[in-house]
Amino acid sequence: MASPSEPKNSSNTQEQLSEKIKDLELSLPKELWFGFPMQLYQGYWCLSVLLEGIIAFQTHFQPHDTDIILASLPKTGTTWLKSLLFALLNRNKLSHLSELPFNTKNPHELVLHLEIEVFKNSLTNPPDLTQLPSPRLFATHMPYHSLPDSIKTSKCRIVYVCRNPFDTFVSLWHFYLQFEVSKGTSPDKEMMEGYVNKYCAGVSPFGPYEDHVLGYWKESKENPKHVLFIEYEGLKKEPKDHLKKLAEFVGCPFSEEEEKENVIDKIIELCSLKSMKEMEVNKNGKFYVWVENKALFRKGEVGDWSNHLTSSMAKQFDQILEKLKEAGFSFTFYPTKK
Ligand code: A3P
């Protein structure tokens, strides 16, 4: 099996490698997430459909020192950060912010996920990324420990967005529920309890939640030039300060003139949930073929979980909070004491 530590065997055909991936899949622990099979690979749960792309990414990706990589767990604000980073890095290439292509392209089309899109079906024929203009901007949902070593040792910059586990779960629940509902399932309290239990036991796409958060958080503490750790709640509360910090981190700080012209506020407004919902592409378009863009923009509220989780469900999250606390992590912008 072609793994990150083994050199690529060029005599392997795509079919032979696909067979080896199937064998690997069979050997790994399995779970279902809303009907989607997942495997426990390198200590985290990955949707089976992504395993080949993950291994291709680990095997072939060559970072540039100027690369920017957005890392996140699903439903923590990935789409928002994609739009903000894209706007930050491209704002000076255009004569006006309204020329940013958000009306015709969803942020996921503008900033591709490495394991989901860039390295899809590419174990034997990796894409040539060398010609992409610098800085290249990519995204990943993979945990820090599973990133290729080439990224860990490079000077590229990683932006990590974290969100409190309650709202992340509720967002994930609503997102995946659409697939169950389309099959005729009516969700009930028992079903939700089952998924809360799974989630809090670490079984969710790219989970355990706490390992994911702590991996990037620790790296951001040890190497703040390498990883910028952002909280979704902080970005909502103090968007201007966060955007300035983000712009500095990715190497394109706002000039005095831009500050005077309120460019920061304009980007915040352009990338807001309300504005993104109104973009034509997000009313009718789809991404990854099977997901409607509108499913990416729900409420975007901090604390919406209290409208959905019972107190006994919320209590289950103590196991996550406890592990975060033991590691010395606490949310700066989210009150976790109930
Ligand atoms: P909710 O389901 O709580 O509303 P991701 O992009 O990682 O899939 O995260 C999706 C969550 O981010 C959803 O949360 C969605 O509504 C919210 N979101 C999407 N775009 C946003 C934006 N521009 N501003 C704030 N939140 C946003």
PDB file of N, CA and C in Angstrom, residues 274-326:
ATOM      1  N   LYS A 274     -25.450  36.524   5.710  1.00  0.00           N
ATOM      2  CA  LYS A 274     -26.587  37.116   4.996  1.00  0.00           C
ATOM      3  C   LYS A 274     -26.221  37.369   3.529  1.00  0.00           C
ATOM      4  N   SER A 275     -25.051  37.956   3.336  1.00  0.00           N
ATOM      5  CA  SER A 275     -24.619  38.271   1.971  1.00  0.00           C
ATOM      6  C   SER A 275     -24.389  36.986   1.162  1.00  0.00           C
ATOM      7  N   MET A 276     -23.767  35.996   1.795  1.00  0.00           N
ATOM      8  CA  MET A 276     -23.471  34.748   1.082  1.00  0.00           C
ATOM      9  C   MET A 276     -24.759  34.005   0.705  1.00  0.00           C
ATOM     10  N   LYS A 277     -25.749  34.067   1.593  1.00  0.00           N
ATOM     11  CA  LYS A 277     -27.028  33.397   1.294  1.00  0.00           C
ATOM     12  C   LYS A 277     -27.686  34.001   0.060  1.00  0.00           C
ATOM     13  N   GLU A 278     -27.444  35.302  -0.129  1.00  0.00           N
ATOM     14  CA  GLU A 278     -28.101  35.998  -1.253  1.00  0.00           C
ATOM     15  C   GLU A 278     -27.385  35.830  -2.591  1.00  0.00           C
ATOM     16  N   MET A 279     -26.167  35.288  -2.555  1.00  0.00           N
ATOM     17  CA  MET A 279     -25.430  35.096  -3.814  1.00  0.00           C
ATOM     18  C   MET A 279     -26.177  34.063  -4.677  1.00  0.00           C
ATOM     19  N   GLU A 280     -26.281  34.358  -5.952  1.00  0.00           N
ATOM     20  CA  GLU A 280     -27.035  33.507  -6.872  1.00  0.00           C
ATOM     21  C   GLU A 280     -26.587  32.038  -6.776  1.00  0.00           C
ATOM     22  N   VAL A 281     -25.261  31.840  -6.770  1.00  0.00           N
ATOM     23  CA  VAL A 281     -24.731  30.466  -6.789  1.00  0.00           C
ATOM     24  C   VAL A 281     -25.137  29.691  -5.524  1.00  0.00           C
ATOM     25  N   ASN A 282     -25.374  30.421  -4.435  1.00  0.00           N
ATOM     26  CA  ASN A 282     -25.719  29.727  -3.193  1.00  0.00           C
ATOM     27  C   ASN A 282     -27.219  29.497  -3.040  1.00  0.00           C
ATOM     28  N   LYS A 283     -27.994  30.087  -3.944  1.00  0.00           N
ATOM     29  CA  LYS A 283     -29.437  29.834  -3.900  1.00  0.00           C
ATOM     30  C   LYS A 283     -29.764  28.531  -4.623  1.00  0.00           C
ATOM     31  N   ASN A 284     -29.059  28.282  -5.726  1.00  0.00           N
ATOM     32  CA  ASN A 284     -29.415  27.121  -6.548  1.00  0.00           C
ATOM     33  C   ASN A 284     -28.298  26.120  -6.813  1.00  0.00           C
ATOM     34  N   GLY A 285     -27.038  26.544  -6.613  1.00  0.00           N
ATOM     35  CA  GLY A 285     -25.916  25.683  -7.025  1.00  0.00           C
ATOM     36  C   GLY A 285     -25.684  24.498  -6.102  1.00  0.00           C
ATOM     37  N   LYS A 286     -24.770  23.620  -6.548  1.00  0.00           N
ATOM     38  CA  LYS A 286     -24.370  22.458  -5.749  1.00  0.00           C
ATOM     39  C   LYS A 286     -22.856  22.412  -5.678  1.00  0.00           C
ATOM     40  N   PHE A 287     -22.312  21.783  -4.631  1.00  0.00           N
ATOM     41  CA  PHE A 287     -20.874  21.535  -4.622  1.00  0.00           C
ATOM     42  C   PHE A 287     -20.629  20.060  -4.353  1.00  0.00           C
ATOM     43  N   TYR A 288     -19.440  19.589  -4.717  1.00  0.00           N
ATOM     44  CA  TYR A 288     -19.121  18.159  -4.684  1.00  0.00           C
ATOM     45  C   TYR A 288     -20.259  17.361  -5.336  1.00  0.00           C
ATOM     46  N   VAL A 289     -20.924  17.938  -6.313  1.00  0.00           N
ATOM     47  CA  VAL A 289     -21.996  17.322  -7.093  1.00  0.00           C
ATOM     48  C   VAL A 289     -23.275  17.071  -6.288  1.00  0.00           C
ATOM     49  N   TRP A 290     -23.128  16.579  -5.041  1.00  0.00           N
ATOM     50  CA  TRP A 290     -24.307  16.088  -4.334  1.00  0.00           C
ATOM     51  C   TRP A 290     -24.790  16.986  -3.213  1.00  0.00           C
ATOM     52  N   VAL A 291     -24.084  18.049  -2.910  1.00  0.00           N
ATOM     53  CA  VAL A 291     -24.528  18.893  -1.798  1.00  0.00           C
ATOM     54  C   VAL A 291     -25.030  20.240  -2.315  1.00  0.00           C
ATOM     55  N   GLU A 292     -26.202  20.633  -1.874  1.00  0.00           N
ATOM     56  CA  GLU A 292     -26.731  21.937  -2.289  1.00  0.00           C
ATOM     57  C   GLU A 292     -25.993  23.039  -1.528  1.00  0.00           C
ATOM     58  N   ASN A 293     -25.578  24.066  -2.247  1.00  0.00           N
ATOM     59  CA  ASN A 293     -24.841  25.150  -1.598  1.00  0.00           C
ATOM     60  C   ASN A 293     -25.618  25.761  -0.438  1.00  0.00           C
ATOM     61  N   LYS A 294     -26.926  25.827  -0.596  1.00  0.00           N
ATOM     62  CA  LYS A 294     -27.695  26.488   0.473  1.00  0.00           C
ATOM     63  C   LYS A 294     -27.608  25.743   1.811  1.00  0.00           C
ATOM     64  N   ALA A 295     -27.278  24.459   1.750  1.00  0.00           N
ATOM     65  CA  ALA A 295     -27.147  23.696   3.000  1.00  0.00           C
ATOM     66  C   ALA A 295     -25.936  24.144   3.822  1.00  0.00           C
ATOM     67  N   LEU A 296     -25.056  24.922   3.206  1.00  0.00           N
ATOM     68  CA  LEU A 296     -23.852  25.383   3.919  1.00  0.00           C
ATOM     69  C   LEU A 296     -24.122  26.597   4.787  1.00  0.00           C
ATOM     70  N   PHE A 297     -25.243  27.252   4.519  1.00  0.00           N
ATOM     71  CA  PHE A 297     -25.530  28.501   5.225  1.00  0.00           C
ATOM     72  C   PHE A 297     -26.836  28.337   5.978  1.00  0.00           C
ATOM     73  N   ARG A 298     -26.739  28.091   7.267  1.00  0.00           N
ATOM     74  CA  ARG A 298     -27.953  27.839   8.044  1.00  0.00           C
ATOM     75  C   ARG A 298     -28.215  29.054   8.915  1.00  0.00           C
ATOM     76  N   LYS A 299     -27.869  28.976  10.207  1.00  0.00           N
ATOM     77  CA  LYS A 299     -28.145  30.106  11.102  1.00  0.00           C
ATOM     78  C   LYS A 299     -26.882  30.884  11.467  1.00  0.00           C
ATOM     79  N   GLY A 300     -25.791  30.154  11.615  1.00  0.00           N
ATOM     80  CA  GLY A 300     -24.531  30.793  11.976  1.00  0.00           C
ATOM     81  C   GLY A 300     -24.593  31.492  13.322  1.00  0.00           C
ATOM     82  N   GLU A 301     -25.297  30.899  14.270  1.00  0.00           N
ATOM     83  CA  GLU A 301     -25.438  31.548  15.584  1.00  0.00           C
ATOM     84  C   GLU A 301     -24.596  30.837  16.631  1.00  0.00           C
ATOM     85  N   VAL A 302     -24.141  31.607  17.593  1.00  0.00           N
ATOM     86  CA  VAL A 302     -23.422  31.006  18.719  1.00  0.00           C
ATOM     87  C   VAL A 302     -24.462  30.622  19.773  1.00  0.00           C
ATOM     88  N   GLY A 303     -24.435  29.350  20.173  1.00  0.00           N
ATOM     89  CA  GLY A 303     -25.359  28.915  21.233  1.00  0.00           C
ATOM     90  C   GLY A 303     -26.675  28.348  20.705  1.00  0.00           C
ATOM     91  N   ASP A 304     -26.779  28.172  19.386  1.00  0.00           N
ATOM     92  CA  ASP A 304     -28.018  27.611  18.820  1.00  0.00           C
ATOM     93  C   ASP A 304     -28.279  26.197  19.355  1.00  0.00           C
ATOM     94  N   TRP A 305     -27.208  25.555  19.861  1.00  0.00           N
ATOM     95  CA  TRP A 305     -27.367  24.182  20.356  1.00  0.00           C
ATOM     96  C   TRP A 305     -28.452  24.081  21.415  1.00  0.00           C
ATOM     97  N   SER A 306     -28.638  25.179  22.193  1.00  0.00           N
ATOM     98  CA  SER A 306     -29.600  25.081  23.304  1.00  0.00           C
ATOM     99  C   SER A 306     -31.036  24.942  22.791  1.00  0.00           C
ATOM    100  N   ASN A 307     -31.247  25.228  21.500  1.00  0.00           N
ATOM    101  CA  ASN A 307     -32.576  25.008  20.916  1.00  0.00           C
ATOM    102  C   ASN A 307     -32.786  23.554  20.487  1.00  0.00           C
ATOM    103  N   HIS A 308     -31.733  22.761  20.553  1.00  0.00           N
ATOM    104  CA  HIS A 308     -31.818  21.411  19.997  1.00  0.00           C
ATOM    105  C   HIS A 308     -31.442  20.291  20.972  1.00  0.00           C
ATOM    106  N   LEU A 309     -30.468  20.574  21.852  1.00  0.00           N
ATOM    107  CA  LEU A 309     -29.992  19.505  22.741  1.00  0.00           C
ATOM    108  C   LEU A 309     -30.717  19.565  24.086  1.00  0.00           C
ATOM    109  N   THR A 310     -31.120  18.413  24.586  1.00  0.00           N
ATOM    110  CA  THR A 310     -31.685  18.369  25.937  1.00  0.00           C
ATOM    111  C   THR A 310     -30.522  18.489  26.930  1.00  0.00           C
ATOM    112  N   SER A 311     -30.872  18.711  28.203  1.00  0.00           N
ATOM    113  CA  SER A 311     -29.773  18.869  29.170  1.00  0.00           C
ATOM    114  C   SER A 311     -28.993  17.562  29.330  1.00  0.00           C
ATOM    115  N   SER A 312     -29.672  16.420  29.191  1.00  0.00           N
ATOM    116  CA  SER A 312     -28.898  15.167  29.330  1.00  0.00           C
ATOM    117  C   SER A 312     -27.987  14.960  28.113  1.00  0.00           C
ATOM    118  N   MET A 313     -28.439  15.419  26.946  1.00  0.00           N
ATOM    119  CA  MET A 313     -27.542  15.338  25.770  1.00  0.00           C
ATOM    120  C   MET A 313     -26.338  16.252  25.994  1.00  0.00           C
ATOM    121  N   ALA A 314     -26.606  17.472  26.459  1.00  0.00           N
ATOM    122  CA  ALA A 314     -25.514  18.438  26.659  1.00  0.00           C
ATOM    123  C   ALA A 314     -24.502  17.907  27.672  1.00  0.00           C
ATOM    124  N   LYS A 315     -25.007  17.151  28.641  1.00  0.00           N
ATOM    125  CA  LYS A 315     -24.123  16.592  29.688  1.00  0.00           C
ATOM    126  C   LYS A 315     -23.083  15.644  29.082  1.00  0.00           C
ATOM    127  N   GLN A 316     -23.483  14.970  28.012  1.00  0.00           N
ATOM    128  CA  GLN A 316     -22.559  14.039  27.351  1.00  0.00           C
ATOM    129  C   GLN A 316     -21.277  14.737  26.880  1.00  0.00           C
ATOM    130  N   PHE A 317     -21.413  16.031  26.593  1.00  0.00           N
ATOM    131  CA  PHE A 317     -20.259  16.766  26.061  1.00  0.00           C
ATOM    132  C   PHE A 317     -19.191  17.007  27.121  1.00  0.00           C
ATOM    133  N   ASP A 318     -19.546  16.724  28.392  1.00  0.00           N
ATOM    134  CA  ASP A 318     -18.557  16.913  29.459  1.00  0.00           C
ATOM    135  C   ASP A 318     -17.291  16.100  29.185  1.00  0.00           C
ATOM    136  N   GLN A 319     -17.483  14.921  28.564  1.00  0.00           N
ATOM    137  CA  GLN A 319     -16.292  14.093  28.312  1.00  0.00           C
ATOM    138  C   GLN A 319     -15.328  14.785  27.345  1.00  0.00           C
ATOM    139  N   ILE A 320     -15.879  15.546  26.401  1.00  0.00           N
ATOM    140  CA  ILE A 320     -15.010  16.298  25.478  1.00  0.00           C
ATOM    141  C   ILE A 320     -14.358  17.460  26.234  1.00  0.00           C
ATOM    142  N   LEU A 321     -15.199  18.195  26.978  1.00  0.00           N
ATOM    143  CA  LEU A 321     -14.681  19.380  27.690  1.00  0.00           C
ATOM    144  C   LEU A 321     -13.607  18.988  28.698  1.00  0.00           C
ATOM    145  N   GLU A 322     -13.814  17.847  29.326  1.00  0.00           N
ATOM    146  CA  GLU A 322     -12.845  17.363  30.316  1.00  0.00           C
ATOM    147  C   GLU A 322     -11.485  17.108  29.654  1.00  0.00           C
ATOM    148  N   LYS A 323     -11.518  16.488  28.484  1.00  0.00           N
ATOM    149  CA  LYS A 323     -10.243  16.179  27.800  1.00  0.00           C
ATOM    150  C   LYS A 323      -9.553  17.466  27.358  1.00  0.00           C
ATOM    151  N   LEU A 324     -10.349  18.431  26.935  1.00  0.00           N
ATOM    152  CA  LEU A 324      -9.754  19.723  26.534  1.00  0.00           C
ATOM    153  C   LEU A 324      -9.103  20.379  27.757  1.00  0.00           C
ATOM    154  N   LYS A 325      -9.836  20.317  28.868  1.00  0.00           N
ATOM    155  CA  LYS A 325      -9.349  20.966  30.089  1.00  0.00           C
ATOM    156  C   LYS A 325      -8.055  20.305  30.580  1.00  0.00           C
ATOM    157  N   GLU A 326      -8.076  18.974  30.569  1.00  0.00           N
ATOM    158  CA  GLU A 326      -6.869  18.239  31.011  1.00  0.00           C
ATOM    159  C   GLU A 326      -5.637  18.656  30.217  1.00  0.00           C
TER     160      GLU A 326
END
